[in-house]
């Protein structure tokens, strides 16, 4: 699925604008419209962007790494008390 996110918040850092998704200016309806148009007009573009988003997600989301990071956070919190 193609990813369309606003330029506010953490999701912006995960999406490569024009590569694995589209980024629009938060609160700007015209910007959102411009981000959506290519996906609506061209199914192949949407499909290729969705595939790129999937590959990007596989690059940055590793369950083992996430588990390790979460455990490190918990351990640091427990150690600080």
Rosetta silent file (secondary structure, phi, psi, omega in degrees, C-alpha in Angstrom):
SEQUENCE: XXXXXXXXXXXXXXXXXXXXXXXXXXXXXXXXXXXXXXXXXXXXXXXXXXXXXXXXXXXXXXXXXXXXXXXXXXXXXXXXX
SCORE:     score description
SCORE:     0.000 S_00000001
   1 L     0.000  129.957  176.383    0.000    0.000    0.000 S_00000001
   2 L   -62.422  149.985 -177.673    1.446    3.420   -0.862 S_00000001
   3 E  -111.885  127.429  176.704    2.160    5.626    2.124 S_00000001
   4 E  -125.668  119.711 -176.270    1.018    9.243    2.319 S_00000001
   5 E  -131.396  159.864  175.345    1.967   11.133    5.475 S_00000001
   6 E   -83.465  166.272 -179.591    2.031   14.704    6.708 S_00000001
   7 L   -81.640    8.366  175.101    5.252   16.543    7.360 S_00000001
   8 L  -108.921  140.687  176.480    4.508   16.530   11.101 S_00000001
   9 L    94.386  176.242 -173.332    5.347   13.625   13.348 S_00000001
  10 H   -73.498  -23.315 -178.761    7.599   10.632   13.162 S_00000001
  11 H   -63.087  -29.165  179.786    6.155    8.982   10.081 S_00000001
  12 H   -56.157  -34.267 -178.178    7.750   11.683    7.944 S_00000001
  13 H   -74.207  -17.051 -177.791   11.141   10.235    8.799 S_00000001
  14 L   -93.798  -17.176 -176.089   10.148    6.797    7.518 S_00000001
  15 L  -104.217  127.062  173.010    8.838    7.860    4.110 S_00000001
  16 L   -89.725  106.861 -175.453   11.129    8.825    1.264 S_00000001
  17 E   -56.440  124.959  179.967    9.057   11.410   -0.577 S_00000001
  18 L    82.161   -2.672  179.551    8.575   10.334   -4.184 S_00000001
  19 L  -117.603  -57.902 -179.149   10.276    6.992   -3.570 S_00000001
  20 L  -114.919   10.555  179.065    8.376    5.026   -0.926 S_00000001
  21 E   165.451 -163.321 -177.885    5.456    7.395   -0.496 S_00000001
  22 E  -136.074  143.477  179.499    4.375   10.977   -0.482 S_00000001
  23 E  -118.184  129.639  177.875    4.630   13.711    2.115 S_00000001
  24 E  -117.811  161.142  179.353    2.156   16.586    2.281 S_00000001
  25 L   -76.884  120.912 -179.128    2.108   19.765    4.356 S_00000001
  26 L   -56.353  135.738  178.113   -0.012   19.207    7.453 S_00000001
  27 L    81.154    1.226 -177.560   -3.153   21.308    7.482 S_00000001
  28 L  -112.326  101.278 -176.690   -2.896   22.120    3.771 S_00000001
  29 H   -61.115  -37.358  179.167   -5.736   20.514    1.819 S_00000001
  30 H   -65.454  -39.224  178.128   -4.201   21.456   -1.543 S_00000001
  31 H   -63.820  -41.884  176.802   -0.927   19.798   -0.573 S_00000001
  32 H   -62.852  -43.537  178.353   -2.810   16.637    0.406 S_00000001
  33 H   -58.822  -44.588  179.921   -4.702   16.720   -2.889 S_00000001
  34 H   -64.533  -34.048  178.261   -1.444   17.030   -4.828 S_00000001
  35 H   -70.424  -35.882 -177.322    0.012   14.083   -2.907 S_00000001
  36 H   -78.322  -33.905 -172.611   -3.029   11.900   -3.605 S_00000001
  37 H   -51.135  -49.570 -177.785   -3.534   12.715   -7.290 S_00000001
  38 H   -61.266  -32.622  179.614   -0.727   10.572   -8.783 S_00000001
  39 H   -70.507  -36.943 -179.263   -1.919    7.536   -6.845 S_00000001
  40 H   -74.606  -37.912 -175.910   -5.504    7.980   -8.020 S_00000001
  41 H   -78.021  -28.772 -171.373   -4.584    8.671  -11.645 S_00000001
  42 L  -134.212  102.525 -177.899   -2.018    5.927  -12.165 S_00000001
  43 H   -63.158  -35.271  178.859   -2.541    2.454  -10.697 S_00000001
  44 H   -68.032  -37.576  175.773    0.935    1.310  -11.746 S_00000001
  45 H   -62.195  -46.813  179.307    2.495    4.291   -9.991 S_00000001
  46 H   -60.968  -42.171  179.748    0.516    3.466   -6.849 S_00000001
  47 H   -64.402  -46.126 -178.594    1.545   -0.183   -7.073 S_00000001
  48 H   -66.612  -36.735  177.671    5.230    0.593   -7.558 S_00000001
  49 H   -67.877  -37.496  176.433    5.162    3.126   -4.716 S_00000001
  50 H   -63.614  -41.638  177.828    3.445    0.541   -2.512 S_00000001
  51 H   -64.356  -40.715  178.038    6.144   -2.010   -3.319 S_00000001
  52 H   -65.311  -37.137  177.680    8.837    0.541   -2.513 S_00000001
  53 H   -64.631  -39.542  178.183    7.085    1.322    0.786 S_00000001
  54 H   -63.636  -44.477  178.645    7.079   -2.381    1.653 S_00000001
  55 H   -63.841  -40.427  178.048   10.799   -2.659    0.904 S_00000001
  56 H   -62.359  -42.632  179.199   11.480    0.471    2.962 S_00000001
  57 H   -62.131  -39.618  178.408    9.537   -0.984    5.889 S_00000001
  58 H   -64.806  -31.493  179.643   11.592   -4.178    5.712 S_00000001
  59 H   -70.485  -39.095 -171.950   14.772   -2.071    5.860 S_00000001
  60 H  -102.310  -11.318 -178.605   13.836   -0.090    8.955 S_00000001
  61 L  -119.303  103.167  177.088   11.660   -2.472   10.938 S_00000001
  62 L  -115.226  114.325 -177.012   13.433   -5.552   12.226 S_00000001
  63 H   -52.401  -41.408 -179.272   11.464   -7.384   14.946 S_00000001
  64 H   -64.858  -42.589  179.499   14.621   -8.628   16.658 S_00000001
  65 H   -64.761  -43.320  178.672   16.150   -5.167   16.676 S_00000001
  66 H   -61.327  -42.984  178.467   12.945   -3.611   17.971 S_00000001
  67 H   -61.264  -42.907  178.923   12.752   -6.171   20.773 S_00000001
  68 H   -62.473  -44.922 -179.587   16.357   -5.460   21.725 S_00000001
  69 H   -63.843  -41.220  178.805   15.764   -1.713   21.719 S_00000001
  70 H   -63.754  -43.977  179.399   12.622   -2.041   23.838 S_00000001
  71 H   -63.856  -38.151  177.743   14.430   -4.229   26.367 S_00000001
  72 H   -63.233  -39.803  178.155   17.302   -1.710   26.537 S_00000001
  73 H   -64.429  -47.659  179.355   14.822    1.075   27.264 S_00000001
  74 H   -59.897  -43.891 -178.689   13.133   -0.963   29.998 S_00000001
  75 H   -63.585  -40.715  179.846   16.508   -1.873   31.523 S_00000001
  76 H   -66.342  -36.206  177.754   17.674    1.763   31.518 S_00000001
  77 H   -66.695  -44.980  179.716   14.450    2.816   33.239 S_00000001
  78 H   -65.409  -38.394  179.150   14.799    0.104   35.867 S_00000001
  79 H   -67.058  -29.550 -176.728   18.493    0.949   36.393 S_00000001
  80 H   -78.331  -11.544 -178.409   17.693    4.626   36.906 S_00000001
  81 L   -90.649    0.000    0.000   15.376    3.912   39.844 S_00000001
